[in-house]
PDB file of C-alpha atoms and ligand atoms in Angstrom:
ATOM      1  CA  UNK A  22     101.282 109.197  90.054  1.00  0.00           C
ATOM      2  CA  UNK A  23      99.470 111.081  87.328  1.00  0.00           C
ATOM      3  CA  UNK A  24     100.963 112.691  84.260  1.00  0.00           C
ATOM      4  CA  UNK A  25      99.039 115.227  82.231  1.00  0.00           C
ATOM      5  CA  UNK A  26      98.710 115.514  78.502  1.00  0.00           C
ATOM      6  CA  UNK A  27     102.289 115.700  77.248  1.00  0.00           C
ATOM      7  CA  UNK A  28     102.825 111.928  77.340  1.00  0.00           C
ATOM      8  CA  UNK A  29     103.711 110.300  74.048  1.00  0.00           C
ATOM      9  CA  UNK A  30     104.180 106.788  72.771  1.00  0.00           C
ATOM     10  CA  UNK A  31     107.116 106.012  70.538  1.00  0.00           C
ATOM     11  CA  UNK A  32     107.112 102.444  69.308  1.00  0.00           C
ATOM     12  CA  UNK A  33     107.436 100.175  72.328  1.00  0.00           C
ATOM     13  CA  UNK A  34     108.285 103.076  74.607  1.00  0.00           C
ATOM     14  CA  UNK A  35     106.310 105.517  76.671  1.00  0.00           C
ATOM     15  CA  UNK A  36     107.677 108.995  77.221  1.00  0.00           C
ATOM     16  CA  UNK A  37     106.264 110.526  80.397  1.00  0.00           C
ATOM     17  CA  UNK A  38     108.172 113.807  80.435  1.00  0.00           C
ATOM     18  CA  UNK A  39     111.608 115.106  79.590  1.00  0.00           C
ATOM     19  CA  UNK A  40     113.070 114.307  82.945  1.00  0.00           C
ATOM     20  CA  UNK A  41     112.088 110.637  83.070  1.00  0.00           C
ATOM     21  CA  UNK A  42     112.480 110.002  79.376  1.00  0.00           C
ATOM     22  CA  UNK A  43     111.586 106.847  77.500  1.00  0.00           C
ATOM     23  CA  UNK A  44     110.513 103.684  79.293  1.00  0.00           C
ATOM     24  CA  UNK A  45     109.959 100.331  77.661  1.00  0.00           C
ATOM     25  CA  UNK A  46     106.327  99.172  77.938  1.00  0.00           C
ATOM     26  CA  UNK A  47     104.003  96.450  76.718  1.00  0.00           C
ATOM     27  CA  UNK A  48     100.939  97.949  75.130  1.00  0.00           C
ATOM     28  CA  UNK A  49      97.607  96.155  75.070  1.00  0.00           C
ATOM     29  CA  UNK A  50      96.141  98.209  72.255  1.00  0.00           C
ATOM     30  CA  UNK A  51      96.599 101.280  70.118  1.00  0.00           C
ATOM     31  CA  UNK A  52      94.849 104.464  71.164  1.00  0.00           C
ATOM     32  CA  UNK A  53      92.823 106.684  68.930  1.00  0.00           C
ATOM     33  CA  UNK A  54      92.237 110.244  70.034  1.00  0.00           C
ATOM     34  CA  UNK A  55      94.080 112.526  72.384  1.00  0.00           C
ATOM     35  CA  UNK A  56      95.723 111.313  75.560  1.00  0.00           C
ATOM     36  CA  UNK A  57      94.253 113.102  78.575  1.00  0.00           C
ATOM     37  CA  UNK A  58      96.171 111.697  81.504  1.00  0.00           C
ATOM     38  CA  UNK A  59      98.408 108.759  82.228  1.00  0.00           C
ATOM     39  CA  UNK A  60      98.356 107.228  85.687  1.00  0.00           C
ATOM     40  CA  UNK A  61     101.272 105.109  86.790  1.00  0.00           C
ATOM     41  CA  UNK A  62     100.698 102.576  89.535  1.00  0.00           C
ATOM     42  CA  UNK A  63     102.903  99.962  91.099  1.00  0.00           C
ATOM     43  CA  UNK A  64     101.471  96.614  92.064  1.00  0.00           C
ATOM     44  CA  UNK A  65     102.596  94.910  95.234  1.00  0.00           C
ATOM     45  CA  UNK A  66     104.334  92.311  93.071  1.00  0.00           C
ATOM     46  CA  UNK A  67     106.663  95.056  91.872  1.00  0.00           C
ATOM     47  CA  UNK A  68     105.225  95.580  88.392  1.00  0.00           C
ATOM     48  CA  UNK A  69     104.403  99.007  87.051  1.00  0.00           C
ATOM     49  CA  UNK A  70     101.218  99.733  85.172  1.00  0.00           C
ATOM     50  CA  UNK A  71     100.259 102.773  83.147  1.00  0.00           C
ATOM     51  CA  UNK A  72      96.590 103.419  82.547  1.00  0.00           C
ATOM     52  CA  UNK A  73      95.935 105.869  79.775  1.00  0.00           C
ATOM     53  CA  UNK A  74      92.833 108.023  79.594  1.00  0.00           C
ATOM     54  CA  UNK A  75      92.021 108.873  75.989  1.00  0.00           C
ATOM     55  CA  UNK A  76      89.382 111.200  74.579  1.00  0.00           C
ATOM     56  CA  UNK A  77      88.202 109.666  71.309  1.00  0.00           C
ATOM     57  CA  UNK A  78      86.006 112.681  70.575  1.00  0.00           C
ATOM     58  CA  UNK A  79      82.979 110.464  70.012  1.00  0.00           C
ATOM     59  CA  UNK A  80      79.698 111.109  71.752  1.00  0.00           C
ATOM     60  CA  UNK A  81      78.112 108.352  73.749  1.00  0.00           C
ATOM     61  CA  UNK A  82      75.448 106.778  71.515  1.00  0.00           C
ATOM     62  CA  UNK A  83      71.833 107.316  72.472  1.00  0.00           C
ATOM     63  CA  UNK A  84      70.664 104.356  74.536  1.00  0.00           C
ATOM     64  CA  UNK A  85      68.029 102.183  72.917  1.00  0.00           C
ATOM     65  CA  UNK A  86      65.952  99.382  74.366  1.00  0.00           C
ATOM     66  CA  UNK A  87      64.905  97.845  71.038  1.00  0.00           C
ATOM     67  CA  UNK A  88      66.139  94.289  70.954  1.00  0.00           C
ATOM     68  CA  UNK A  89      66.819  91.300  73.133  1.00  0.00           C
ATOM     69  CA  UNK A  90      66.618  91.752  76.892  1.00  0.00           C
ATOM     70  CA  UNK A  91      68.446  89.565  79.369  1.00  0.00           C
ATOM     71  CA  UNK A  92      68.212  89.220  83.134  1.00  0.00           C
ATOM     72  CA  UNK A  93      71.216  88.041  85.104  1.00  0.00           C
ATOM     73  CA  UNK A  94      71.130  86.432  88.526  1.00  0.00           C
ATOM     74  CA  UNK A  95      74.495  86.555  90.255  1.00  0.00           C
ATOM     75  CA  UNK A  96      75.302  83.804  92.672  1.00  0.00           C
ATOM     76  CA  UNK A  97      77.944  81.738  94.366  1.00  0.00           C
ATOM     77  CA  UNK A  98      77.025  78.284  93.050  1.00  0.00           C
ATOM     78  CA  UNK A  99      77.071  79.577  89.507  1.00  0.00           C
ATOM     79  CA  UNK A 100      78.679  82.937  88.937  1.00  0.00           C
ATOM     80  CA  UNK A 101      75.853  84.070  86.673  1.00  0.00           C
ATOM     81  CA  UNK A 102      72.599  82.528  85.485  1.00  0.00           C
ATOM     82  CA  UNK A 103      70.743  84.230  82.646  1.00  0.00           C
ATOM     83  CA  UNK A 104      67.064  84.431  81.770  1.00  0.00           C
ATOM     84  CA  UNK A 105      67.687  82.473  78.576  1.00  0.00           C
ATOM     85  CA  UNK A 106      68.824  79.548  80.707  1.00  0.00           C
ATOM     86  CA  UNK A 107      72.620  79.768  80.474  1.00  0.00           C
ATOM     87  CA  UNK A 108      74.704  79.092  83.534  1.00  0.00           C
ATOM     88  CA  UNK A 109      78.226  80.391  83.855  1.00  0.00           C
ATOM     89  CA  UNK A 110      80.346  78.654  86.375  1.00  0.00           C
ATOM     90  CA  UNK A 111      82.202  80.617  88.973  1.00  0.00           C
ATOM     91  CA  UNK A 112      85.866  80.000  88.155  1.00  0.00           C
ATOM     92  CA  UNK A 113      86.795  80.093  91.849  1.00  0.00           C
ATOM     93  CA  UNK A 114      90.214  81.514  91.145  1.00  0.00           C
ATOM     94  CA  UNK A 115      91.041  81.890  94.766  1.00  0.00           C
ATOM     95  CA  UNK A 116      90.285  78.243  95.538  1.00  0.00           C
ATOM     96  CA  UNK A 117      92.442  77.078  92.667  1.00  0.00           C
ATOM     97  CA  UNK A 118      95.364  79.212  93.733  1.00  0.00           C
ATOM     98  CA  UNK A 119      94.638  78.804  97.431  1.00  0.00           C
ATOM     99  CA  UNK A 120      97.045  75.930  97.953  1.00  0.00           C
ATOM    100  CA  UNK A 121      99.839  77.850  96.335  1.00  0.00           C
ATOM    101  CA  UNK A 122      98.997  80.996  98.268  1.00  0.00           C
ATOM    102  CA  UNK A 123      98.870  79.166 101.572  1.00  0.00           C
ATOM    103  CA  UNK A 124     102.259  77.569 101.023  1.00  0.00           C
ATOM    104  CA  UNK A 125     103.855  80.889 100.168  1.00  0.00           C
ATOM    105  CA  UNK A 126     102.203  82.631 103.097  1.00  0.00           C
ATOM    106  CA  UNK A 127     103.532  79.979 105.459  1.00  0.00           C
ATOM    107  CA  UNK A 128     107.006  80.393 104.050  1.00  0.00           C
ATOM    108  CA  UNK A 129     106.732  84.130 104.559  1.00  0.00           C
ATOM    109  CA  UNK A 130     105.650  83.747 108.172  1.00  0.00           C
ATOM    110  CA  UNK A 131     108.784  81.724 108.946  1.00  0.00           C
ATOM    111  CA  UNK A 132     111.173  84.362 107.640  1.00  0.00           C
ATOM    112  CA  UNK A 133     112.932  86.637 110.051  1.00  0.00           C
ATOM    113  CA  UNK A 134     111.618  90.156 110.256  1.00  0.00           C
ATOM    114  CA  UNK A 135     113.564  92.680 108.239  1.00  0.00           C
ATOM    115  CA  UNK A 136     115.554  90.038 106.382  1.00  0.00           C
ATOM    116  CA  UNK A 137     116.126  89.961 102.665  1.00  0.00           C
ATOM    117  CA  UNK A 138     114.599  86.502 102.332  1.00  0.00           C
ATOM    118  CA  UNK A 139     111.459  87.878 103.961  1.00  0.00           C
ATOM    119  CA  UNK A 140     111.284  90.605 101.368  1.00  0.00           C
ATOM    120  CA  UNK A 141     111.619  88.001  98.657  1.00  0.00           C
ATOM    121  CA  UNK A 142     108.952  85.781 100.200  1.00  0.00           C
ATOM    122  CA  UNK A 143     106.589  88.712 100.487  1.00  0.00           C
ATOM    123  CA  UNK A 144     107.023  89.428  96.819  1.00  0.00           C
ATOM    124  CA  UNK A 145     106.114  85.810  95.975  1.00  0.00           C
ATOM    125  CA  UNK A 146     102.894  86.079  97.980  1.00  0.00           C
ATOM    126  CA  UNK A 147     102.040  89.323  96.205  1.00  0.00           C
ATOM    127  CA  UNK A 148     102.664  87.604  92.887  1.00  0.00           C
ATOM    128  CA  UNK A 149     100.033  84.944  93.610  1.00  0.00           C
ATOM    129  CA  UNK A 150      97.517  87.620  94.649  1.00  0.00           C
ATOM    130  CA  UNK A 151      98.227  89.528  91.479  1.00  0.00           C
ATOM    131  CA  UNK A 152      97.836  86.389  89.349  1.00  0.00           C
ATOM    132  CA  UNK A 153      94.465  85.670  90.968  1.00  0.00           C
ATOM    133  CA  UNK A 154      93.116  89.147  90.311  1.00  0.00           C
ATOM    134  CA  UNK A 155      94.309  89.153  86.706  1.00  0.00           C
ATOM    135  CA  UNK A 156      92.646  85.776  86.060  1.00  0.00           C
ATOM    136  CA  UNK A 157      89.446  87.063  87.646  1.00  0.00           C
ATOM    137  CA  UNK A 158      89.437  90.231  85.576  1.00  0.00           C
ATOM    138  CA  UNK A 159      90.017  88.253  82.401  1.00  0.00           C
ATOM    139  CA  UNK A 160      87.010  86.033  83.143  1.00  0.00           C
ATOM    140  CA  UNK A 161      84.806  89.039  83.937  1.00  0.00           C
ATOM    141  CA  UNK A 162      85.852  90.906  80.790  1.00  0.00           C
ATOM    142  CA  UNK A 163      85.107  87.938  78.543  1.00  0.00           C
ATOM    143  CA  UNK A 164      81.719  87.173  80.068  1.00  0.00           C
ATOM    144  CA  UNK A 165      80.557  90.807  80.145  1.00  0.00           C
ATOM    145  CA  UNK A 166      81.686  91.237  76.533  1.00  0.00           C
ATOM    146  CA  UNK A 167      79.695  88.182  75.448  1.00  0.00           C
ATOM    147  CA  UNK A 168      76.539  89.310  77.267  1.00  0.00           C
ATOM    148  CA  UNK A 169      76.717  92.871  75.936  1.00  0.00           C
ATOM    149  CA  UNK A 170      77.359  91.640  72.375  1.00  0.00           C
ATOM    150  CA  UNK A 171      74.340  89.360  72.420  1.00  0.00           C
ATOM    151  CA  UNK A 172      71.789  91.647  74.090  1.00  0.00           C
ATOM    152  CA  UNK A 173      70.312  95.114  73.936  1.00  0.00           C
ATOM    153  CA  UNK A 174      68.936  95.406  77.467  1.00  0.00           C
ATOM    154  CA  UNK A 175      70.991  93.992  80.325  1.00  0.00           C
ATOM    155  CA  UNK A 176      69.359  93.700  83.739  1.00  0.00           C
ATOM    156  CA  UNK A 177      71.057  92.765  86.989  1.00  0.00           C
ATOM    157  CA  UNK A 178      70.202  93.025  90.635  1.00  0.00           C
ATOM    158  CA  UNK A 179      71.632  95.982  92.444  1.00  0.00           C
ATOM    159  CA  UNK A 180      73.713  94.016  94.923  1.00  0.00           C
ATOM    160  CA  UNK A 181      74.929  95.560  98.086  1.00  0.00           C
ATOM    161  CA  UNK A 182      78.313  93.894  97.911  1.00  0.00           C
ATOM    162  CA  UNK A 183      79.721  95.935 100.785  1.00  0.00           C
ATOM    163  CA  UNK A 184      76.810  94.963 103.017  1.00  0.00           C
ATOM    164  CA  UNK A 185      77.179  91.326 102.139  1.00  0.00           C
ATOM    165  CA  UNK A 186      80.906  91.228 102.734  1.00  0.00           C
ATOM    166  CA  UNK A 187      80.126  92.109 106.345  1.00  0.00           C
ATOM    167  CA  UNK A 188      78.598  88.652 106.590  1.00  0.00           C
ATOM    168  CA  UNK A 189      81.888  86.894 107.402  1.00  0.00           C
ATOM    169  CA  UNK A 190      81.000  83.451 106.165  1.00  0.00           C
ATOM    170  CA  UNK A 191      80.210  84.729 102.716  1.00  0.00           C
ATOM    171  CA  UNK A 192      82.815  87.472 102.675  1.00  0.00           C
ATOM    172  CA  UNK A 193      85.649  85.518 101.160  1.00  0.00           C
ATOM    173  CA  UNK A 194      83.600  83.860  98.447  1.00  0.00           C
ATOM    174  CA  UNK A 195      81.940  87.134  97.534  1.00  0.00           C
ATOM    175  CA  UNK A 196      85.010  89.298  97.395  1.00  0.00           C
ATOM    176  CA  UNK A 197      86.632  86.544  95.339  1.00  0.00           C
ATOM    177  CA  UNK A 198      84.020  86.423  92.641  1.00  0.00           C
ATOM    178  CA  UNK A 199      83.928  90.103  91.735  1.00  0.00           C
ATOM    179  CA  UNK A 200      80.227  90.871  91.249  1.00  0.00           C
ATOM    180  CA  UNK A 201      80.787  94.599  91.669  1.00  0.00           C
ATOM    181  CA  UNK A 202      83.489  94.696  89.046  1.00  0.00           C
ATOM    182  CA  UNK A 203      81.342  92.588  86.727  1.00  0.00           C
ATOM    183  CA  UNK A 204      78.401  95.013  86.956  1.00  0.00           C
ATOM    184  CA  UNK A 205      80.716  97.962  86.311  1.00  0.00           C
ATOM    185  CA  UNK A 206      82.010  96.241  83.176  1.00  0.00           C
ATOM    186  CA  UNK A 207      78.503  95.422  81.932  1.00  0.00           C
ATOM    187  CA  UNK A 208      77.468  99.011  82.511  1.00  0.00           C
ATOM    188  CA  UNK A 209      80.250 100.777  80.652  1.00  0.00           C
ATOM    189  CA  UNK A 210      80.363  98.247  77.834  1.00  0.00           C
ATOM    190  CA  UNK A 211      76.611  98.576  77.336  1.00  0.00           C
ATOM    191  CA  UNK A 212      76.605 102.375  77.500  1.00  0.00           C
ATOM    192  CA  UNK A 213      79.452 102.638  75.042  1.00  0.00           C
ATOM    193  CA  UNK A 214      77.352 100.805  72.465  1.00  0.00           C
ATOM    194  CA  UNK A 215      74.005 102.460  72.990  1.00  0.00           C
ATOM    195  CA  UNK A 216      72.659  99.527  74.946  1.00  0.00           C
ATOM    196  CA  UNK A 217      70.699  99.782  78.143  1.00  0.00           C
ATOM    197  CA  UNK A 218      71.961  98.603  81.502  1.00  0.00           C
ATOM    198  CA  UNK A 219      69.377  98.429  84.281  1.00  0.00           C
ATOM    199  CA  UNK A 220      69.811  97.622  87.940  1.00  0.00           C
ATOM    200  CA  UNK A 221      66.788  96.207  89.698  1.00  0.00           C
ATOM    201  CA  UNK A 222      66.505  97.042  93.351  1.00  0.00           C
ATOM    202  CA  UNK A 223      68.061  94.420  95.569  1.00  0.00           C
ATOM    203  CA  UNK A 224      64.940  94.105  97.695  1.00  0.00           C
ATOM    204  CA  UNK A 225      62.937  92.931  94.715  1.00  0.00           C
ATOM    205  CA  UNK A 226      62.004  89.294  95.578  1.00  0.00           C
ATOM    206  CA  UNK A 227      63.400  87.772  92.372  1.00  0.00           C
ATOM    207  CA  UNK A 228      63.949  84.275  93.770  1.00  0.00           C
ATOM    208  CA  UNK A 229      60.687  83.825  95.620  1.00  0.00           C
ATOM    209  CA  UNK A 230      58.328  84.998  92.891  1.00  0.00           C
ATOM    210  CA  UNK A 231      56.994  82.564  90.286  1.00  0.00           C
ATOM    211  CA  UNK A 232      57.654  84.274  86.944  1.00  0.00           C
ATOM    212  CA  UNK A 233      54.633  82.558  85.360  1.00  0.00           C
ATOM    213  CA  UNK A 234      51.818  83.531  87.746  1.00  0.00           C
ATOM    214  CA  UNK A 235      53.651  86.001  90.046  1.00  0.00           C
ATOM    215  CA  UNK A 236      52.712  83.963  93.087  1.00  0.00           C
ATOM    216  CA  UNK A 237      55.190  84.575  95.916  1.00  0.00           C
ATOM    217  CA  UNK A 238      56.406  81.869  98.254  1.00  0.00           C
ATOM    218  CA  UNK A 239      57.034  82.712 101.885  1.00  0.00           C
ATOM    219  CA  UNK A 240      60.507  81.317 102.150  1.00  0.00           C
ATOM    220  CA  UNK A 241      62.963  79.602  99.875  1.00  0.00           C
ATOM    221  CA  UNK A 242      66.082  78.378 101.665  1.00  0.00           C
ATOM    222  CA  UNK A 243      69.274  78.646  99.639  1.00  0.00           C
ATOM    223  CA  UNK A 244      69.760  74.872  99.411  1.00  0.00           C
ATOM    224  CA  UNK A 245      66.546  74.496  97.443  1.00  0.00           C
ATOM    225  CA  UNK A 246      67.683  74.627  93.842  1.00  0.00           C
ATOM    226  CA  UNK A 247      64.337  73.579  92.297  1.00  0.00           C
ATOM    227  CA  UNK A 248      60.805  74.307  93.400  1.00  0.00           C
ATOM    228  CA  UNK A 249      57.263  73.903  92.152  1.00  0.00           C
ATOM    229  CA  UNK A 250      54.822  76.787  92.287  1.00  0.00           C
ATOM    230  CA  UNK A 251      51.833  75.631  94.302  1.00  0.00           C
ATOM    231  CA  UNK A 252      49.591  77.958  92.367  1.00  0.00           C
ATOM    232  CA  UNK A 253      50.364  77.222  88.695  1.00  0.00           C
ATOM    233  CA  UNK A 254      52.428  74.050  89.258  1.00  0.00           C
ATOM    234  CA  UNK A 255      55.366  75.219  87.187  1.00  0.00           C
ATOM    235  CA  UNK A 256      58.633  73.603  88.152  1.00  0.00           C
ATOM    236  CA  UNK A 257      61.358  76.207  88.507  1.00  0.00           C
ATOM    237  CA  UNK A 258      65.107  76.171  88.454  1.00  0.00           C
ATOM    238  CA  UNK A 259      65.696  78.613  91.285  1.00  0.00           C
ATOM    239  CA  UNK A 260      68.271  80.806  89.545  1.00  0.00           C
ATOM    240  CA  UNK A 261      66.730  80.791  86.064  1.00  0.00           C
ATOM    241  CA  UNK A 262      63.385  81.808  87.564  1.00  0.00           C
ATOM    242  CA  UNK A 263      65.137  84.622  89.444  1.00  0.00           C
ATOM    243  CA  UNK A 264      66.897  85.895  86.331  1.00  0.00           C
ATOM    244  CA  UNK A 265      63.619  85.894  84.356  1.00  0.00           C
ATOM    245  CA  UNK A 266      62.055  87.967  87.136  1.00  0.00           C
ATOM    246  CA  UNK A 267      64.988  90.377  87.028  1.00  0.00           C
ATOM    247  CA  UNK A 268      64.554  90.758  83.260  1.00  0.00           C
ATOM    248  CA  UNK A 269      60.783  91.263  83.551  1.00  0.00           C
ATOM    249  CA  UNK A 270      61.180  93.776  86.343  1.00  0.00           C
ATOM    250  CA  UNK A 271      63.720  95.736  84.284  1.00  0.00           C
ATOM    251  CA  UNK A 272      61.391  95.773  81.273  1.00  0.00           C
ATOM    252  CA  UNK A 273      58.582  96.962  83.513  1.00  0.00           C
ATOM    253  CA  UNK A 274      60.762  99.794  84.826  1.00  0.00           C
ATOM    254  CA  UNK A 275      61.785 100.728  81.284  1.00  0.00           C
ATOM    255  CA  UNK A 276      58.200 100.704  80.052  1.00  0.00           C
ATOM    256  CA  UNK A 277      57.400 103.297  82.696  1.00  0.00           C
ATOM    257  CA  UNK A 278      59.804 105.551  80.878  1.00  0.00           C
ATOM    258  CA  UNK A 279      60.064 108.948  82.459  1.00  0.00           C
ATOM    259  CA  UNK A 280      57.067 108.642  84.742  1.00  0.00           C
ATOM    260  CA  UNK A 281      57.752 109.470  88.334  1.00  0.00           C
ATOM    261  CA  UNK A 282      56.063 106.800  90.308  1.00  0.00           C
ATOM    262  CA  UNK A 283      55.211 103.175  89.953  1.00  0.00           C
ATOM    263  CA  UNK A 284      54.003 100.861  92.683  1.00  0.00           C
ATOM    264  CA  UNK A 285      54.964 103.422  95.247  1.00  0.00           C
ATOM    265  CA  UNK A 286      58.547 103.336  94.054  1.00  0.00           C
ATOM    266  CA  UNK A 287      60.229 105.862  91.862  1.00  0.00           C
ATOM    267  CA  UNK A 288      62.034 105.723  88.582  1.00  0.00           C
ATOM    268  CA  UNK A 289      64.361 108.386  87.377  1.00  0.00           C
ATOM    269  CA  UNK A 290      65.883 108.734  83.961  1.00  0.00           C
ATOM    270  CA  UNK A 291      69.053 110.785  83.839  1.00  0.00           C
ATOM    271  CA  UNK A 292      70.560 111.189  80.400  1.00  0.00           C
ATOM    272  CA  UNK A 293      70.138 107.579  79.347  1.00  0.00           C
ATOM    273  CA  UNK A 294      71.046 106.302  82.786  1.00  0.00           C
ATOM    274  CA  UNK A 295      68.216 104.754  84.672  1.00  0.00           C
ATOM    275  CA  UNK A 296      68.085 104.353  88.372  1.00  0.00           C
ATOM    276  CA  UNK A 297      65.180 103.071  90.306  1.00  0.00           C
ATOM    277  CA  UNK A 298      64.000 102.610  93.814  1.00  0.00           C
ATOM    278  CA  UNK A 299      61.182 100.254  94.562  1.00  0.00           C
ATOM    279  CA  UNK A 300      59.408  99.384  97.748  1.00  0.00           C
ATOM    280  CA  UNK A 301      61.498  97.377 100.123  1.00  0.00           C
ATOM    281  CA  UNK A 302      60.494  93.797 100.855  1.00  0.00           C
ATOM    282  CA  UNK A 303      62.009  91.661 103.601  1.00  0.00           C
ATOM    283  CA  UNK A 304      65.453  90.142 103.254  1.00  0.00           C
ATOM    284  CA  UNK A 305      65.542  86.643 101.943  1.00  0.00           C
ATOM    285  CA  UNK A 306      67.798  84.640 104.215  1.00  0.00           C
ATOM    286  CA  UNK A 307      70.614  82.879 102.446  1.00  0.00           C
ATOM    287  CA  UNK A 308      70.153  84.460  99.044  1.00  0.00           C
ATOM    288  CA  UNK A 309      72.707  86.875  97.619  1.00  0.00           C
ATOM    289  CA  UNK A 310      70.098  89.481  98.518  1.00  0.00           C
ATOM    290  CA  UNK A 311      70.453  88.718 102.138  1.00  0.00           C
ATOM    291  CA  UNK A 312      72.193  91.247 104.253  1.00  0.00           C
ATOM    292  CA  UNK A 313      73.009  90.241 107.772  1.00  0.00           C
ATOM    293  CA  UNK A 314      71.698  92.699 110.297  1.00  0.00           C
ATOM    294  CA  UNK A 315      73.666  92.590 113.487  1.00  0.00           C
TER     295      UNK A 315
HETATM  296 ZN1   ZN B 427      53.204  80.039  89.538  1.00  0.00          ZN
END
């Protein structure tokens, strides 16, 4: 439910309108500026949340590309691997809470339909789900904050998460790790600070290209974590090599600036936002780029 402007905060209370009156709330931060709308939502675990849209009156800073650039390869083994060689482990929240969830789901399934104990059990299941998503969001916020603080240009692959989730085997792991949410966070955090967020087309062969000599290997099964380029003999960590390629590709796109075409692809610049489309190359089986075609 949405409430327009006349919402006020008084100490620890939120006042939605005259009819509802004051409600106790826990605030995460103070707001500066004028409140636009307040949206109240109820989680399945029975908790109410109010998200407050505030206009701080500040213009978005002009995006700049002067400074450190980073490429990020998103994966399942490690959640994120960066072009400067850092690996961030996937916290696997679901796996950790899986046992607990399973137990509570079993309990729920044994309750009689329509009973009060069933209602209670359902709420317990919802509570675990809610805990998992809050843990996940916390991890994503902290990591995106760190990356945006330390870099000026942030490059990721434009992942077709929806397409990948159709691949049933990977679906659970992918929807658990929150790549889409992570990219959204990187994007708005970067834009708010005049930094540049770039998505490289998902068909760009970031894993299979040697970042040193640009030689491309034919295939690179997912279980191969290290490989040696047969052309320049560089030994590559699969994911670090991919993230360096993502960074380099983003810098190439940025250096094209406002020009219309490059390598048969196109680059558009829309008010600081950059979107690009490059030539499609075949799917790489097993990589996060891979989209099952059935
Ligand atoms: Zn090479």
